[in-house]
Amino acid sequence: MVKSRGSPFANRIGRSFGLVVALAARVPAQQQQWNHLGDHAADALGWSVTYVPDVDGDGVVDLLVGAPGGDHWIVGTARLFSGATRNLIREFQGDTKEDRFGRIVADLGDVDGDGVRDFAFSAPDRDVPGTPRGAIFVVSGNGTPIRTITTTVTGNQVGLAMTYVGDVDGDGVRELLYSETSGATGTYVLTSGRTGATIRSHSGGSKGDDARATSTGTAWTTTWSAPTGSSTT
């Protein structure tokens, strides 16, 4: 079994390049298999890390790693590494300066039914004129954009928190749960992984509140309500 961890502030000559480490679970201790240092100063490689079932066909799980610093805090990136060789399989990039793309990464499984695993990336500081702050990008494992989630509510911010959850709507695909915050308050929105349609949302007490969705089996609590302002493209 391979586990991983990130160290986004690992230094090289005083600069925060970031580091990702792959570990093999052993008893009594974990043995380091390999590590990979970020490519640029302020890369912050390893800010978020998740394992992905074998993508390159070598029988070993692979690693999806966020580097929201990007190249000198210009554009964030996320990188898919081979778990066996640490070779770069694919790199994904944000679309605006200082967007913190890759702050959170998630494996959604095969969203579009093409046989390739797809991923979600948060970019909470994405700033596009005329659009409120933040976005979440759902991208095919082959690099093709599937959808972009933003908000239409002025002053709100999307993507400070994000994760996948199990199949809620029964279509066989994982769902996406993300935050939309405004000032001191926050809302969590549950969307269909396959279509991007909002399933339900829940407002927490404060921006710092976890506002966690809770469930019993597959039935989500009835404290969810219709969302306001979310949009997908």
Short mmCIF file of C-alpha atoms in Angstrom, two decimals:
data_model
loop_
_atom_site.label_atom_id
_atom_site.label_comp_id
_atom_site.label_asym_id
_atom_site.label_seq_id
_atom_site.Cartn_x
_atom_site.Cartn_y
_atom_site.Cartn_z
CA MET A 1 0.00 0.00 0.00
CA VAL A 2 1.31 3.44 -0.93
CA LYS A 3 0.55 6.53 1.11
CA SER A 4 1.61 10.09 0.40
CA ARG A 5 2.08 13.39 2.12
CA GLY A 6 2.95 16.90 1.05
CA SER A 7 5.28 19.49 2.49
CA PRO A 8 4.38 22.67 0.59
CA PHE A 9 6.90 24.84 2.42
CA ALA A 10 9.97 22.64 1.87
CA ASN A 11 12.88 24.91 1.02
CA ARG A 12 15.67 24.96 -1.50
CA ILE A 13 18.13 27.78 -0.79
CA GLY A 14 15.53 29.56 1.29
CA ARG A 15 12.69 29.32 -1.22
CA SER A 16 9.44 27.44 -0.73
CA PHE A 17 9.48 24.94 -3.60
CA GLY A 18 7.35 22.32 -1.85
CA LEU A 19 7.84 18.59 -1.58
CA VAL A 20 5.75 15.47 -2.06
CA VAL A 21 6.78 12.19 -0.48
CA ALA A 22 5.45 8.71 -1.33
CA LEU A 23 5.53 6.15 1.46
CA ALA A 24 4.99 2.42 1.56
CA ALA A 25 2.94 1.30 4.55
CA ARG A 26 5.15 -1.08 6.48
CA VAL A 27 5.17 -2.45 10.00
CA PRO A 28 6.64 -1.16 12.24
CA ALA A 29 7.38 1.97 10.17
CA GLN A 30 6.67 3.54 6.79
CA GLN A 31 9.49 3.37 4.27
CA GLN A 32 10.01 6.27 1.89
CA GLN A 33 9.70 5.19 -1.73
CA TRP A 34 10.50 8.48 -3.43
CA ASN A 35 10.16 12.23 -3.09
CA HIS A 36 9.78 15.03 -5.58
CA LEU A 37 10.69 18.67 -5.03
CA GLY A 38 8.79 21.52 -6.69
CA ASP A 39 10.13 23.07 -9.87
CA HIS A 40 9.94 26.76 -8.96
CA ALA A 41 10.35 29.08 -6.01
CA ALA A 42 6.99 29.42 -4.20
CA ASP A 43 5.68 26.36 -6.08
CA ALA A 44 4.09 24.98 -2.87
CA LEU A 45 4.06 21.50 -4.40
CA GLY A 46 2.25 19.14 -2.04
CA TRP A 47 -0.25 21.67 -0.69
CA SER A 48 -2.82 18.99 -1.50
CA VAL A 49 -2.21 15.34 -2.37
CA THR A 50 -4.50 12.45 -3.23
CA TYR A 51 -3.86 9.00 -4.60
CA VAL A 52 -5.48 7.96 -7.88
CA PRO A 53 -6.10 4.36 -8.95
CA ASP A 54 -3.54 3.24 -11.54
CA VAL A 55 -3.69 5.65 -14.51
CA ASP A 56 -0.62 4.61 -16.49
CA GLY A 57 -1.28 0.87 -16.43
CA ASP A 58 1.75 -0.25 -14.40
CA GLY A 59 -0.29 -1.73 -11.57
CA VAL A 60 0.66 0.94 -9.01
CA VAL A 61 -1.55 3.74 -7.71
CA ASP A 62 -0.57 7.22 -8.90
CA LEU A 63 -0.46 10.60 -7.14
CA LEU A 64 -2.32 13.81 -7.95
CA VAL A 65 -0.53 16.76 -6.34
CA GLY A 66 -1.47 20.44 -6.09
CA ALA A 67 1.08 23.25 -6.48
CA PRO A 68 -1.07 26.36 -6.01
CA GLY A 69 1.95 28.65 -5.98
CA GLY A 70 2.58 27.77 -9.59
CA ASP A 71 5.50 29.56 -11.21
CA HIS A 72 6.40 32.38 -8.79
CA TRP A 73 2.73 32.75 -7.76
CA ILE A 74 1.62 33.45 -11.32
CA VAL A 75 -0.64 30.50 -12.21
CA GLY A 76 -1.27 27.47 -10.00
CA THR A 77 -0.78 23.94 -11.26
CA ALA A 78 -1.57 20.34 -10.36
CA ARG A 79 0.54 17.39 -11.42
CA LEU A 80 -0.24 13.73 -11.89
CA PHE A 81 2.77 11.56 -11.07
CA SER A 82 3.35 7.86 -11.63
CA GLY A 83 3.35 6.18 -8.25
CA ALA A 84 5.96 3.69 -9.41
CA THR A 85 8.48 5.89 -11.22
CA ARG A 86 7.53 9.47 -10.12
CA ASN A 87 7.48 10.41 -13.81
CA LEU A 88 5.10 13.23 -14.67
CA ILE A 89 2.04 11.82 -16.44
CA ARG A 90 0.20 15.10 -16.94
CA GLU A 91 0.17 18.68 -15.69
CA PHE A 92 -2.97 20.79 -15.27
CA GLN A 93 -2.90 24.61 -15.05
CA GLY A 94 -5.15 27.42 -13.91
CA ASP A 95 -6.19 30.24 -16.20
CA THR A 96 -5.48 33.45 -14.26
CA LYS A 97 -2.59 34.95 -12.32
CA GLU A 98 -2.40 34.12 -8.61
CA ASP A 99 -5.51 31.92 -8.82
CA ARG A 100 -4.14 29.28 -6.39
CA PHE A 101 -5.29 26.58 -8.78
CA GLY A 102 -4.57 23.21 -7.15
CA ARG A 103 -5.12 24.36 -3.58
CA ILE A 104 -7.34 21.29 -3.32
CA VAL A 105 -7.35 18.35 -5.74
CA ALA A 106 -9.90 15.55 -5.97
CA ASP A 107 -10.35 12.36 -7.98
CA LEU A 108 -13.94 12.19 -9.26
CA GLY A 109 -13.64 8.94 -11.19
CA ASP A 110 -14.92 8.79 -14.76
CA VAL A 111 -17.36 11.71 -14.97
CA ASP A 112 -17.94 11.85 -18.73
CA GLY A 113 -18.00 8.13 -19.47
CA ASP A 114 -14.96 8.02 -21.76
CA GLY A 115 -13.04 5.48 -19.69
CA VAL A 116 -10.56 8.07 -18.35
CA ARG A 117 -10.53 9.24 -14.71
CA ASP A 118 -11.46 12.90 -14.22
CA PHE A 119 -10.40 15.40 -11.58
CA ALA A 120 -11.54 18.53 -9.77
CA PHE A 121 -9.26 21.43 -8.84
CA SER A 122 -10.10 24.40 -6.64
CA ALA A 123 -8.81 27.85 -7.54
CA PRO A 124 -10.21 30.01 -4.70
CA ASP A 125 -8.36 33.19 -5.70
CA ARG A 126 -9.26 33.12 -9.39
CA ASP A 127 -10.11 36.69 -10.34
CA VAL A 128 -11.83 37.31 -13.67
CA PRO A 129 -13.36 40.75 -14.36
CA GLY A 130 -17.12 40.63 -13.97
CA THR A 131 -17.09 37.30 -12.09
CA PRO A 132 -17.00 36.84 -8.30
CA ARG A 133 -13.84 35.39 -6.82
CA GLY A 134 -12.89 31.74 -7.02
CA ALA A 135 -13.70 28.73 -9.19
CA ILE A 136 -13.61 24.96 -9.33
CA PHE A 137 -12.47 23.25 -12.51
CA VAL A 138 -13.60 19.75 -13.45
CA VAL A 139 -11.13 18.43 -16.00
CA SER A 140 -10.80 15.18 -17.92
CA GLY A 141 -7.76 13.08 -17.17
CA ASN A 142 -6.70 13.75 -20.77
CA GLY A 143 -6.60 17.49 -20.04
CA THR A 144 -9.89 18.50 -21.67
CA PRO A 145 -12.04 20.91 -19.58
CA ILE A 146 -15.42 19.45 -18.62
CA ARG A 147 -16.93 22.30 -16.60
CA THR A 148 -16.08 25.34 -14.50
CA ILE A 149 -18.04 26.11 -11.33
CA THR A 150 -18.31 29.75 -10.27
CA THR A 151 -20.89 31.93 -8.52
CA THR A 152 -23.03 34.80 -9.74
CA VAL A 153 -23.35 36.36 -6.29
CA THR A 154 -21.23 39.48 -5.92
CA GLY A 155 -18.89 39.24 -2.92
CA ASN A 156 -19.01 35.46 -2.67
CA GLN A 157 -15.97 33.21 -3.08
CA VAL A 158 -15.94 29.64 -4.40
CA GLY A 159 -13.47 26.89 -3.62
CA LEU A 160 -11.87 27.46 -0.23
CA ALA A 161 -13.06 23.95 0.63
CA MET A 162 -13.76 21.04 -1.72
CA THR A 163 -13.96 17.26 -1.67
CA TYR A 164 -15.62 14.39 -3.48
CA VAL A 165 -18.34 12.32 -1.81
CA GLY A 166 -19.87 8.99 -2.73
CA ASP A 167 -22.65 8.59 -5.27
CA VAL A 168 -25.70 10.35 -3.81
CA ASP A 169 -28.03 10.58 -6.81
CA GLY A 170 -27.63 6.98 -7.96
CA ASP A 171 -25.98 7.60 -11.33
CA GLY A 172 -22.85 5.64 -10.46
CA VAL A 173 -20.54 8.68 -10.31
CA ARG A 174 -19.02 10.44 -7.30
CA GLU A 175 -20.42 13.85 -6.37
CA LEU A 176 -18.57 17.09 -5.65
CA LEU A 177 -18.98 19.06 -2.41
CA TYR A 178 -17.56 22.58 -2.26
CA SER A 179 -17.79 25.82 -0.30
CA GLU A 180 -19.17 29.19 -1.31
CA THR A 181 -18.36 31.82 1.31
CA SER A 182 -19.47 35.39 1.80
CA GLY A 183 -17.94 37.57 4.49
CA ALA A 184 -18.49 35.78 7.79
CA THR A 185 -20.89 33.12 6.47
CA GLY A 186 -20.47 30.03 4.34
CA THR A 187 -22.55 27.66 2.24
CA TYR A 188 -21.63 24.15 1.16
CA VAL A 189 -22.99 23.01 -2.20
CA LEU A 190 -23.38 19.40 -3.30
CA THR A 191 -23.33 18.91 -7.07
CA SER A 192 -23.70 15.93 -9.36
CA GLY A 193 -20.33 14.68 -10.52
CA ARG A 194 -21.78 13.60 -13.84
CA THR A 195 -23.83 16.66 -14.82
CA GLY A 196 -22.71 19.45 -12.50
CA ALA A 197 -26.32 20.06 -11.44
CA THR A 198 -26.79 21.18 -7.84
CA ILE A 199 -28.30 18.46 -5.67
CA ARG A 200 -28.64 20.55 -2.50
CA SER A 201 -26.83 23.09 -0.35
CA HIS A 202 -26.36 23.86 3.31
CA SER A 203 -25.53 27.13 5.06
CA GLY A 204 -23.20 27.06 8.06
CA GLY A 205 -23.13 29.46 10.96
CA SER A 206 -19.91 31.21 10.02
CA LYS A 207 -17.12 31.27 7.45
CA GLY A 208 -14.97 29.27 9.83
CA ASP A 209 -17.72 26.75 10.50
CA ASP A 210 -17.17 23.36 8.91
CA ALA A 211 -20.80 23.32 7.77
CA ARG A 212 -20.27 19.64 7.14
CA ALA A 213 -22.90 17.67 5.30
CA THR A 214 -24.01 14.70 7.34
CA SER A 215 -25.73 11.60 6.14
CA THR A 216 -27.29 8.41 7.33
CA GLY A 217 -26.62 5.73 4.75
CA THR A 218 -27.41 7.42 1.45
CA ALA A 219 -30.03 9.83 2.81
CA TRP A 220 -28.70 13.34 3.38
CA THR A 221 -30.09 15.46 6.19
CA THR A 222 -33.03 17.69 5.39
CA THR A 223 -31.21 20.84 6.56
CA TRP A 224 -30.05 21.37 2.96
CA SER A 225 -31.83 24.01 0.93
CA ALA A 226 -31.90 25.33 -2.62
CA PRO A 227 -28.67 27.16 -3.52
CA THR A 228 -28.34 30.74 -4.67
CA GLY A 229 -26.02 31.87 -7.41
CA SER A 230 -23.98 28.79 -8.33
CA SER A 231 -23.32 28.34 -12.00
CA THR A 232 -21.43 25.93 -14.21
CA THR A 233 -19.94 26.42 -17.64
#
